[in-house]
PDB file of C-alpha atoms and ligand atoms in Angstrom:
ATOM      1  CA  MET G  12     282.092  93.360 -10.589  1.00  0.00           C
ATOM      2  CA  ILE G  13     281.493  89.652 -11.077  1.00  0.00           C
ATOM      3  CA  ASN G  14     278.292  89.067 -13.029  1.00  0.00           C
ATOM      4  CA  LEU G  15     275.453  86.612 -12.512  1.00  0.00           C
ATOM      5  CA  LEU G  16     276.727  84.060 -15.036  1.00  0.00           C
ATOM      6  CA  GLU G  17     280.158  83.992 -13.438  1.00  0.00           C
ATOM      7  CA  LYS G  18     278.641  83.551  -9.981  1.00  0.00           C
ATOM      8  CA  MET G  19     276.410  80.726 -11.236  1.00  0.00           C
ATOM      9  CA  ASN G  20     279.377  78.995 -12.840  1.00  0.00           C
ATOM     10  CA  GLU G  21     281.515  79.232  -9.724  1.00  0.00           C
ATOM     11  CA  ALA G  22     278.737  77.818  -7.521  1.00  0.00           C
ATOM     12  CA  LYS G  23     278.057  75.092 -10.086  1.00  0.00           C
ATOM     13  CA  ALA G  24     281.751  74.166 -10.328  1.00  0.00           C
ATOM     14  CA  TYR G  25     281.973  73.877  -6.544  1.00  0.00           C
ATOM     15  CA  ILE G  26     278.914  71.598  -6.326  1.00  0.00           C
ATOM     16  CA  GLU G  27     280.103  69.498  -9.269  1.00  0.00           C
ATOM     17  CA  SER G  28     283.466  69.019  -7.568  1.00  0.00           C
ATOM     18  CA  LYS G  29     281.622  67.268  -4.700  1.00  0.00           C
ATOM     19  CA  ILE G  30     279.375  64.935  -6.706  1.00  0.00           C
ATOM     20  CA  ASP G  31     279.734  62.434  -9.500  1.00  0.00           C
ATOM     21  CA  VAL G  32     276.099  62.427 -10.597  1.00  0.00           C
ATOM     22  CA  LYS G  33     274.077  64.813 -12.727  1.00  0.00           C
ATOM     23  CA  PRO G  34     270.954  66.156 -10.974  1.00  0.00           C
ATOM     24  CA  GLU G  35     267.786  65.921 -13.052  1.00  0.00           C
ATOM     25  CA  MET G  36     265.217  67.412 -10.733  1.00  0.00           C
ATOM     26  CA  GLY G  37     265.333  70.066  -8.011  1.00  0.00           C
ATOM     27  CA  LEU G  38     263.277  69.940  -4.822  1.00  0.00           C
ATOM     28  CA  ILE G  39     262.954  72.947  -2.558  1.00  0.00           C
ATOM     29  CA  LEU G  40     261.717  71.891   0.841  1.00  0.00           C
ATOM     30  CA  GLY G  41     259.744  74.327   2.975  1.00  0.00           C
ATOM     31  CA  SER G  42     259.298  74.729   6.738  1.00  0.00           C
ATOM     32  CA  GLY G  43     258.799  71.386   8.451  1.00  0.00           C
ATOM     33  CA  LEU G  44     259.138  69.536   5.134  1.00  0.00           C
ATOM     34  CA  GLY G  45     262.916  69.141   5.057  1.00  0.00           C
ATOM     35  CA  ILE G  46     262.654  65.591   6.361  1.00  0.00           C
ATOM     36  CA  LEU G  47     261.906  64.462   2.814  1.00  0.00           C
ATOM     37  CA  ALA G  48     265.632  64.764   2.140  1.00  0.00           C
ATOM     38  CA  ASP G  49     266.129  61.762   4.455  1.00  0.00           C
ATOM     39  CA  GLU G  50     264.475  59.631   1.752  1.00  0.00           C
ATOM     40  CA  ILE G  51     267.270  60.382  -0.674  1.00  0.00           C
ATOM     41  CA  GLU G  52     269.631  57.450  -1.203  1.00  0.00           C
ATOM     42  CA  ALA G  53     273.412  57.757  -1.406  1.00  0.00           C
ATOM     43  CA  PRO G  54     273.132  61.367  -0.257  1.00  0.00           C
ATOM     44  CA  VAL G  55     275.882  63.910  -0.617  1.00  0.00           C
ATOM     45  CA  LYS G  56     275.272  66.948   1.584  1.00  0.00           C
ATOM     46  CA  ILE G  57     276.692  70.354   0.796  1.00  0.00           C
ATOM     47  CA  LYS G  58     276.141  73.236   3.220  1.00  0.00           C
ATOM     48  CA  TYR G  59     275.124  76.493   1.564  1.00  0.00           C
ATOM     49  CA  SER G  60     277.774  78.247   3.621  1.00  0.00           C
ATOM     50  CA  GLU G  61     280.498  76.360   1.692  1.00  0.00           C
ATOM     51  CA  ILE G  62     279.223  77.342  -1.736  1.00  0.00           C
ATOM     52  CA  PRO G  63     280.592  80.444  -3.439  1.00  0.00           C
ATOM     53  CA  HIS G  64     278.091  83.352  -3.587  1.00  0.00           C
ATOM     54  CA  PHE G  65     275.406  81.622  -1.494  1.00  0.00           C
ATOM     55  CA  PRO G  66     273.650  83.559   1.251  1.00  0.00           C
ATOM     56  CA  VAL G  67     273.321  81.843   4.636  1.00  0.00           C
ATOM     57  CA  SER G  68     269.860  80.688   5.771  1.00  0.00           C
ATOM     58  CA  THR G  69     268.720  82.123   9.095  1.00  0.00           C
ATOM     59  CA  VAL G  70     265.332  80.520   9.727  1.00  0.00           C
ATOM     60  CA  GLU G  71     264.658  77.994  12.459  1.00  0.00           C
ATOM     61  CA  GLY G  72     263.579  74.669  10.951  1.00  0.00           C
ATOM     62  CA  HIS G  73     265.624  75.315   7.798  1.00  0.00           C
ATOM     63  CA  GLU G  74     268.805  73.272   7.595  1.00  0.00           C
ATOM     64  CA  GLY G  75     270.613  75.216   4.926  1.00  0.00           C
ATOM     65  CA  GLN G  76     272.087  72.501   2.745  1.00  0.00           C
ATOM     66  CA  PHE G  77     271.755  70.682  -0.523  1.00  0.00           C
ATOM     67  CA  VAL G  78     271.153  66.960  -0.408  1.00  0.00           C
ATOM     68  CA  ILE G  79     271.997  65.266  -3.684  1.00  0.00           C
ATOM     69  CA  GLY G  80     271.277  61.633  -4.453  1.00  0.00           C
ATOM     70  CA  GLN G  81     268.767  59.130  -5.762  1.00  0.00           C
ATOM     71  CA  LEU G  82     265.017  59.241  -5.277  1.00  0.00           C
ATOM     72  CA  LYS G  83     262.707  56.900  -7.147  1.00  0.00           C
ATOM     73  CA  GLY G  84     265.347  56.186  -9.751  1.00  0.00           C
ATOM     74  CA  LYS G  85     266.102  59.835 -10.448  1.00  0.00           C
ATOM     75  CA  THR G  86     269.039  61.967  -9.431  1.00  0.00           C
ATOM     76  CA  VAL G  87     267.599  64.787  -7.366  1.00  0.00           C
ATOM     77  CA  ILE G  88     269.055  67.822  -5.706  1.00  0.00           C
ATOM     78  CA  ALA G  89     267.044  68.887  -2.683  1.00  0.00           C
ATOM     79  CA  MET G  90     267.335  72.176  -0.877  1.00  0.00           C
ATOM     80  CA  GLN G  91     266.860  71.570   2.808  1.00  0.00           C
ATOM     81  CA  GLY G  92     266.050  75.149   3.651  1.00  0.00           C
ATOM     82  CA  ARG G  93     265.692  78.137   1.378  1.00  0.00           C
ATOM     83  CA  PHE G  94     266.197  81.883   1.462  1.00  0.00           C
ATOM     84  CA  HIS G  95     263.414  84.390   2.018  1.00  0.00           C
ATOM     85  CA  TYR G  96     263.127  88.051   1.113  1.00  0.00           C
ATOM     86  CA  TYR G  97     262.230  88.883   4.730  1.00  0.00           C
ATOM     87  CA  GLU G  98     265.678  87.748   5.841  1.00  0.00           C
ATOM     88  CA  GLY G  99     266.994  90.930   4.275  1.00  0.00           C
ATOM     89  CA  TYR G 100     268.523  89.531   1.106  1.00  0.00           C
ATOM     90  CA  THR G 101     267.649  90.869  -2.309  1.00  0.00           C
ATOM     91  CA  MET G 102     265.199  89.075  -4.576  1.00  0.00           C
ATOM     92  CA  GLN G 103     268.168  88.133  -6.781  1.00  0.00           C
ATOM     93  CA  GLU G 104     270.011  86.615  -3.814  1.00  0.00           C
ATOM     94  CA  ILE G 105     267.094  84.498  -2.597  1.00  0.00           C
ATOM     95  CA  THR G 106     266.584  83.056  -6.068  1.00  0.00           C
ATOM     96  CA  PHE G 107     270.276  82.489  -6.837  1.00  0.00           C
ATOM     97  CA  PRO G 108     270.031  78.786  -5.859  1.00  0.00           C
ATOM     98  CA  VAL G 109     267.396  78.269  -8.573  1.00  0.00           C
ATOM     99  CA  ARG G 110     269.807  79.804 -11.102  1.00  0.00           C
ATOM    100  CA  VAL G 111     272.463  77.367  -9.891  1.00  0.00           C
ATOM    101  CA  LEU G 112     270.073  74.407 -10.225  1.00  0.00           C
ATOM    102  CA  LYS G 113     269.563  75.354 -13.852  1.00  0.00           C
ATOM    103  CA  ALA G 114     273.327  75.659 -14.359  1.00  0.00           C
ATOM    104  CA  LEU G 115     273.662  72.115 -12.973  1.00  0.00           C
ATOM    105  CA  GLY G 116     271.274  70.866 -15.649  1.00  0.00           C
ATOM    106  CA  VAL G 117     268.026  70.739 -13.687  1.00  0.00           C
ATOM    107  CA  ASN G 118     264.973  71.423 -15.852  1.00  0.00           C
ATOM    108  CA  HIS G 119     262.156  70.753 -13.403  1.00  0.00           C
ATOM    109  CA  VAL G 120     261.754  72.103  -9.892  1.00  0.00           C
ATOM    110  CA  LEU G 121     259.292  71.103  -7.235  1.00  0.00           C
ATOM    111  CA  LEU G 122     258.740  74.011  -4.860  1.00  0.00           C
ATOM    112  CA  THR G 123     257.159  73.221  -1.519  1.00  0.00           C
ATOM    113  CA  ASN G 124     256.117  75.465   1.309  1.00  0.00           C
ATOM    114  CA  ALA G 125     254.045  75.861   4.413  1.00  0.00           C
ATOM    115  CA  ALA G 126     251.192  78.295   3.857  1.00  0.00           C
ATOM    116  CA  GLY G 127     248.083  79.708   5.475  1.00  0.00           C
ATOM    117  CA  GLY G 128     244.719  78.743   3.999  1.00  0.00           C
ATOM    118  CA  THR G 129     242.396  81.472   2.749  1.00  0.00           C
ATOM    119  CA  ASN G 130     240.112  79.055   0.945  1.00  0.00           C
ATOM    120  CA  GLU G 131     237.636  78.048   3.616  1.00  0.00           C
ATOM    121  CA  SER G 132     237.247  74.548   2.244  1.00  0.00           C
ATOM    122  CA  PHE G 133     240.824  73.933   3.455  1.00  0.00           C
ATOM    123  CA  SER G 134     241.951  73.097   6.967  1.00  0.00           C
ATOM    124  CA  GLY G 135     245.214  72.526   8.811  1.00  0.00           C
ATOM    125  CA  GLY G 136     247.022  69.665   7.083  1.00  0.00           C
ATOM    126  CA  THR G 137     245.491  70.168   3.611  1.00  0.00           C
ATOM    127  CA  LEU G 138     247.909  69.714   0.711  1.00  0.00           C
ATOM    128  CA  MET G 139     247.399  72.146  -2.169  1.00  0.00           C
ATOM    129  CA  LEU G 140     248.806  71.819  -5.657  1.00  0.00           C
ATOM    130  CA  ILE G 141     249.685  75.325  -6.810  1.00  0.00           C
ATOM    131  CA  THR G 142     247.943  76.252 -10.070  1.00  0.00           C
ATOM    132  CA  ASP G 143     249.090  79.869 -10.249  1.00  0.00           C
ATOM    133  CA  GLN G 144     250.474  82.661  -8.096  1.00  0.00           C
ATOM    134  CA  ILE G 145     249.936  86.323  -7.280  1.00  0.00           C
ATOM    135  CA  ASN G 146     252.837  88.623  -6.465  1.00  0.00           C
ATOM    136  CA  ILE G 147     251.800  92.221  -5.932  1.00  0.00           C
ATOM    137  CA  MET G 148     254.513  92.974  -3.393  1.00  0.00           C
ATOM    138  CA  GLY G 149     256.179  95.406  -5.794  1.00  0.00           C
ATOM    139  CA  HIS G 150     259.348  93.362  -6.135  1.00  0.00           C
ATOM    140  CA  SER G 151     260.323  90.765  -8.708  1.00  0.00           C
ATOM    141  CA  PRO G 152     263.574  88.794  -8.848  1.00  0.00           C
ATOM    142  CA  LEU G 153     263.609  89.559 -12.582  1.00  0.00           C
ATOM    143  CA  MET G 154     264.020  93.307 -12.059  1.00  0.00           C
ATOM    144  CA  GLY G 155     267.367  94.742 -13.044  1.00  0.00           C
ATOM    145  CA  PRO G 156     269.563  93.912 -16.022  1.00  0.00           C
ATOM    146  CA  ASN G 157     268.325  90.875 -17.912  1.00  0.00           C
ATOM    147  CA  GLU G 158     270.816  88.112 -18.662  1.00  0.00           C
ATOM    148  CA  SER G 159     269.477  87.251 -22.091  1.00  0.00           C
ATOM    149  CA  SER G 160     271.431  84.009 -22.327  1.00  0.00           C
ATOM    150  CA  LEU G 161     269.278  82.758 -19.413  1.00  0.00           C
ATOM    151  CA  GLY G 162     265.874  83.994 -20.533  1.00  0.00           C
ATOM    152  CA  PRO G 163     263.887  86.834 -22.067  1.00  0.00           C
ATOM    153  CA  ARG G 164     263.367  90.327 -20.640  1.00  0.00           C
ATOM    154  CA  PHE G 165     259.598  89.788 -20.656  1.00  0.00           C
ATOM    155  CA  PRO G 166     258.988  86.114 -19.916  1.00  0.00           C
ATOM    156  CA  ASP G 167     255.585  84.606 -20.553  1.00  0.00           C
ATOM    157  CA  VAL G 168     254.256  83.175 -17.307  1.00  0.00           C
ATOM    158  CA  SER G 169     250.798  82.194 -18.464  1.00  0.00           C
ATOM    159  CA  THR G 170     251.556  78.559 -17.658  1.00  0.00           C
ATOM    160  CA  ILE G 171     254.064  79.089 -14.843  1.00  0.00           C
ATOM    161  CA  TYR G 172     252.980  75.911 -12.968  1.00  0.00           C
ATOM    162  CA  SER G 173     252.843  73.394 -15.808  1.00  0.00           C
ATOM    163  CA  PRO G 174     249.125  72.656 -16.289  1.00  0.00           C
ATOM    164  CA  SER G 175     249.795  69.405 -18.156  1.00  0.00           C
ATOM    165  CA  PHE G 176     252.094  68.086 -15.438  1.00  0.00           C
ATOM    166  CA  ASN G 177     249.671  69.288 -12.752  1.00  0.00           C
ATOM    167  CA  ALA G 178     246.915  67.238 -14.394  1.00  0.00           C
ATOM    168  CA  ARG G 179     249.123  64.149 -14.053  1.00  0.00           C
ATOM    169  CA  VAL G 180     249.926  64.958 -10.426  1.00  0.00           C
ATOM    170  CA  LEU G 181     246.217  65.163  -9.627  1.00  0.00           C
ATOM    171  CA  GLU G 182     245.597  61.771 -11.226  1.00  0.00           C
ATOM    172  CA  GLU G 183     248.449  60.205  -9.292  1.00  0.00           C
ATOM    173  CA  ALA G 184     247.289  61.764  -6.027  1.00  0.00           C
ATOM    174  CA  LYS G 185     243.874  60.266  -6.617  1.00  0.00           C
ATOM    175  CA  ALA G 186     245.404  56.866  -7.291  1.00  0.00           C
ATOM    176  CA  LEU G 187     247.299  57.177  -4.002  1.00  0.00           C
ATOM    177  CA  ASP G 188     244.088  58.176  -2.232  1.00  0.00           C
ATOM    178  CA  ILE G 189     245.547  61.562  -1.300  1.00  0.00           C
ATOM    179  CA  ASP G 190     243.048  64.409  -1.124  1.00  0.00           C
ATOM    180  CA  LEU G 191     245.129  66.944  -3.042  1.00  0.00           C
ATOM    181  CA  LYS G 192     243.418  70.322  -3.392  1.00  0.00           C
ATOM    182  CA  GLN G 193     244.333  72.964  -5.959  1.00  0.00           C
ATOM    183  CA  GLY G 194     244.709  76.684  -5.658  1.00  0.00           C
ATOM    184  CA  VAL G 195     246.418  80.000  -6.203  1.00  0.00           C
ATOM    185  CA  TYR G 196     249.363  80.948  -3.985  1.00  0.00           C
ATOM    186  CA  PHE G 197     249.289  84.571  -2.874  1.00  0.00           C
ATOM    187  CA  TYR G 198     252.738  85.843  -1.994  1.00  0.00           C
ATOM    188  CA  PHE G 199     253.401  88.193   0.902  1.00  0.00           C
ATOM    189  CA  THR G 200     256.940  89.144   1.879  1.00  0.00           C
ATOM    190  CA  GLY G 201     256.354  88.632   5.607  1.00  0.00           C
ATOM    191  CA  PRO G 202     257.932  88.184   8.087  1.00  0.00           C
ATOM    192  CA  ALA G 203     254.794  89.124  10.013  1.00  0.00           C
ATOM    193  CA  TYR G 204     251.894  86.828   9.301  1.00  0.00           C
ATOM    194  CA  GLU G 205     249.187  88.695   7.421  1.00  0.00           C
ATOM    195  CA  THR G 206     246.604  90.866   9.119  1.00  0.00           C
ATOM    196  CA  PRO G 207     242.994  89.682   8.795  1.00  0.00           C
ATOM    197  CA  ALA G 208     242.393  92.590   6.369  1.00  0.00           C
ATOM    198  CA  GLU G 209     245.301  91.422   4.188  1.00  0.00           C
ATOM    199  CA  VAL G 210     243.893  87.920   4.252  1.00  0.00           C
ATOM    200  CA  ARG G 211     240.496  89.242   3.106  1.00  0.00           C
ATOM    201  CA  LEU G 212     242.282  91.088   0.299  1.00  0.00           C
ATOM    202  CA  ALA G 213     244.174  87.969  -0.784  1.00  0.00           C
ATOM    203  CA  LYS G 214     240.967  85.980  -0.776  1.00  0.00           C
ATOM    204  CA  MET G 215     239.045  88.622  -2.710  1.00  0.00           C
ATOM    205  CA  LEU G 216     241.790  88.750  -5.339  1.00  0.00           C
ATOM    206  CA  GLY G 217     241.716  85.010  -5.924  1.00  0.00           C
ATOM    207  CA  GLY G 218     244.250  83.616  -3.488  1.00  0.00           C
ATOM    208  CA  ASP G 219     243.605  80.241  -1.883  1.00  0.00           C
ATOM    209  CA  ALA G 220     246.718  80.271   0.287  1.00  0.00           C
ATOM    210  CA  VAL G 221     249.105  82.906   1.598  1.00  0.00           C
ATOM    211  CA  GLY G 222     252.806  82.435   2.131  1.00  0.00           C
ATOM    212  CA  MET G 223     256.228  84.035   2.247  1.00  0.00           C
ATOM    213  CA  SER G 224     258.262  82.039  -0.283  1.00  0.00           C
ATOM    214  CA  THR G 225     258.016  80.176  -3.583  1.00  0.00           C
ATOM    215  CA  ALA G 226     256.706  82.926  -5.881  1.00  0.00           C
ATOM    216  CA  PRO G 227     260.117  84.554  -6.534  1.00  0.00           C
ATOM    217  CA  GLU G 228     261.693  81.117  -7.124  1.00  0.00           C
ATOM    218  CA  ALA G 229     258.913  80.149  -9.534  1.00  0.00           C
ATOM    219  CA  LEU G 230     259.451  83.366 -11.518  1.00  0.00           C
ATOM    220  CA  VAL G 231     263.184  82.768 -11.843  1.00  0.00           C
ATOM    221  CA  ALA G 232     262.658  79.138 -12.835  1.00  0.00           C
ATOM    222  CA  ALA G 233     260.076  80.186 -15.435  1.00  0.00           C
ATOM    223  CA  HIS G 234     262.442  82.863 -16.748  1.00  0.00           C
ATOM    224  CA  MET G 235     264.944  80.114 -17.583  1.00  0.00           C
ATOM    225  CA  GLY G 236     262.304  77.856 -19.133  1.00  0.00           C
ATOM    226  CA  MET G 237     262.244  75.357 -16.278  1.00  0.00           C
ATOM    227  CA  LYS G 238     259.152  73.337 -15.535  1.00  0.00           C
ATOM    228  CA  VAL G 239     257.685  74.302 -12.168  1.00  0.00           C
ATOM    229  CA  THR G 240     255.498  72.301  -9.810  1.00  0.00           C
ATOM    230  CA  GLY G 241     254.395  73.639  -6.430  1.00  0.00           C
ATOM    231  CA  ILE G 242     252.833  72.140  -3.341  1.00  0.00           C
ATOM    232  CA  SER G 243     251.677  74.074  -0.315  1.00  0.00           C
ATOM    233  CA  CYS G 244     251.134  72.379   2.977  1.00  0.00           C
ATOM    234  CA  ILE G 245     248.330  74.382   4.577  1.00  0.00           C
ATOM    235  CA  THR G 246     249.567  74.401   8.143  1.00  0.00           C
ATOM    236  CA  ASN G 247     246.946  76.788   9.482  1.00  0.00           C
ATOM    237  CA  MET G 248     244.008  78.809   8.296  1.00  0.00           C
ATOM    238  CA  ALA G 249     245.138  82.377   7.597  1.00  0.00           C
ATOM    239  CA  ALA G 250     244.778  85.160  10.162  1.00  0.00           C
ATOM    240  CA  GLY G 251     241.212  86.126  10.937  1.00  0.00           C
ATOM    241  CA  ILE G 252     239.847  82.884   9.490  1.00  0.00           C
ATOM    242  CA  GLN G 253     241.667  80.933  12.166  1.00  0.00           C
ATOM    243  CA  LYS G 254     240.519  82.291  15.487  1.00  0.00           C
ATOM    244  CA  THR G 255     243.649  81.401  17.430  1.00  0.00           C
ATOM    245  CA  ALA G 256     246.992  83.226  17.168  1.00  0.00           C
ATOM    246  CA  LEU G 257     249.445  82.120  14.493  1.00  0.00           C
ATOM    247  CA  ASN G 258     252.909  80.922  15.352  1.00  0.00           C
ATOM    248  CA  HIS G 259     255.857  79.242  13.677  1.00  0.00           C
ATOM    249  CA  GLN G 260     255.826  76.306  16.080  1.00  0.00           C
ATOM    250  CA  GLU G 261     252.299  75.371  14.976  1.00  0.00           C
ATOM    251  CA  VAL G 262     253.371  75.680  11.339  1.00  0.00           C
ATOM    252  CA  VAL G 263     256.252  73.269  11.859  1.00  0.00           C
ATOM    253  CA  GLU G 264     254.133  70.868  13.951  1.00  0.00           C
ATOM    254  CA  VAL G 265     251.355  70.607  11.369  1.00  0.00           C
ATOM    255  CA  ALA G 266     253.861  70.226   8.523  1.00  0.00           C
ATOM    256  CA  ASN G 267     255.500  67.418  10.505  1.00  0.00           C
ATOM    257  CA  ARG G 268     252.107  65.789  11.023  1.00  0.00           C
ATOM    258  CA  VAL G 269     251.421  65.495   7.282  1.00  0.00           C
ATOM    259  CA  GLN G 270     254.965  64.433   6.476  1.00  0.00           C
ATOM    260  CA  GLY G 271     253.995  60.848   5.652  1.00  0.00           C
ATOM    261  CA  THR G 272     251.419  61.851   3.044  1.00  0.00           C
ATOM    262  CA  PHE G 273     253.654  64.598   1.728  1.00  0.00           C
ATOM    263  CA  ILE G 274     256.565  62.188   1.245  1.00  0.00           C
ATOM    264  CA  LYS G 275     254.321  59.699  -0.537  1.00  0.00           C
ATOM    265  CA  LEU G 276     253.106  62.400  -2.909  1.00  0.00           C
ATOM    266  CA  VAL G 277     256.545  63.855  -3.609  1.00  0.00           C
ATOM    267  CA  ASN G 278     257.978  60.389  -4.256  1.00  0.00           C
ATOM    268  CA  ARG G 279     255.318  59.824  -6.866  1.00  0.00           C
ATOM    269  CA  ILE G 280     255.816  63.253  -8.424  1.00  0.00           C
ATOM    270  CA  VAL G 281     259.531  62.551  -8.794  1.00  0.00           C
ATOM    271  CA  GLU G 282     258.724  59.156 -10.266  1.00  0.00           C
ATOM    272  CA  ILE G 283     256.468  60.572 -12.999  1.00  0.00           C
ATOM    273  CA  ALA G 284     258.499  63.726 -13.689  1.00  0.00           C
TER     274      ALA G 284
HETATM  275  N1  HPA S 302     250.885  83.121   6.300  1.00  0.00           N
HETATM  276  C1  HPA S 302     252.062  83.196   5.681  1.00  0.00           C
HETATM  277  N2  HPA S 302     252.935  82.227   5.656  1.00  0.00           N
HETATM  278  C2  HPA S 302     252.613  81.097   6.317  1.00  0.00           C
HETATM  279  C3  HPA S 302     251.417  80.941   6.986  1.00  0.00           C
HETATM  280  C4  HPA S 302     250.495  82.022   7.001  1.00  0.00           C
HETATM  281  O1  HPA S 302     249.398  81.961   7.570  1.00  0.00           O
HETATM  282  N3  HPA S 302     251.419  79.689   7.526  1.00  0.00           N
HETATM  283  C5  HPA S 302     252.583  79.122   7.161  1.00  0.00           C
HETATM  284  N4  HPA S 302     253.320  79.959   6.435  1.00  0.00           N
END
């Protein structure tokens, strides 16, 4: 059977055959946030479905392609759409693109997502810089044989979301007059939104936002020694806190509403990275 390194190399070789630049930073764009890829200059687009060993994205609002080009003087590779565990893939499959980013030479990833707010000082449209994450779903993308040439069996994740870089992001947000909050991302597999009791649990355990992505990708990036930055767009208050029913359309609408601010912030993050 073909192993992880071989799969990474084949995917990398395919992407490299389509571009003549070397990506420096990776951007993973969450629900309703994919529009950021339109800011990328001289874009080359590569559909995931063309790339060897890539799963195919199934979620509405997720385009399912890489967009590679220039943003703020850096060569970036953006993922317009990502893979989620709830789609039925394995944890290793959903995080394979992060492995490929590393193979391409990317050492810093910005992970973005739409999330529900459990911190009651948040509201729909709040942007939250992720300081840490909680994954007690019982699954980790690092389970199974460890590829020691990529990273250690027992990676240290005490500074998974670079605290020093986060401090700079907060300063820049302030300078841009963006009210960037901070908090802990609590991962649920979904695909159902959480029950109010699950939201109370997440809150009690220290979560400020709940969401169905990002945490597995952050673990895989950290495993390979990549710098990780995360931003959640709080599109709704989590179930039970918000009194109205949750739905994906609202998530996408609110994410679209904060697009302008989000783009401004991401541009600056790429600039200072
Ligand atoms: N829960 C989980 N994921 C989400 C939410 C939520 O409330 N909103 C947007 N993504």
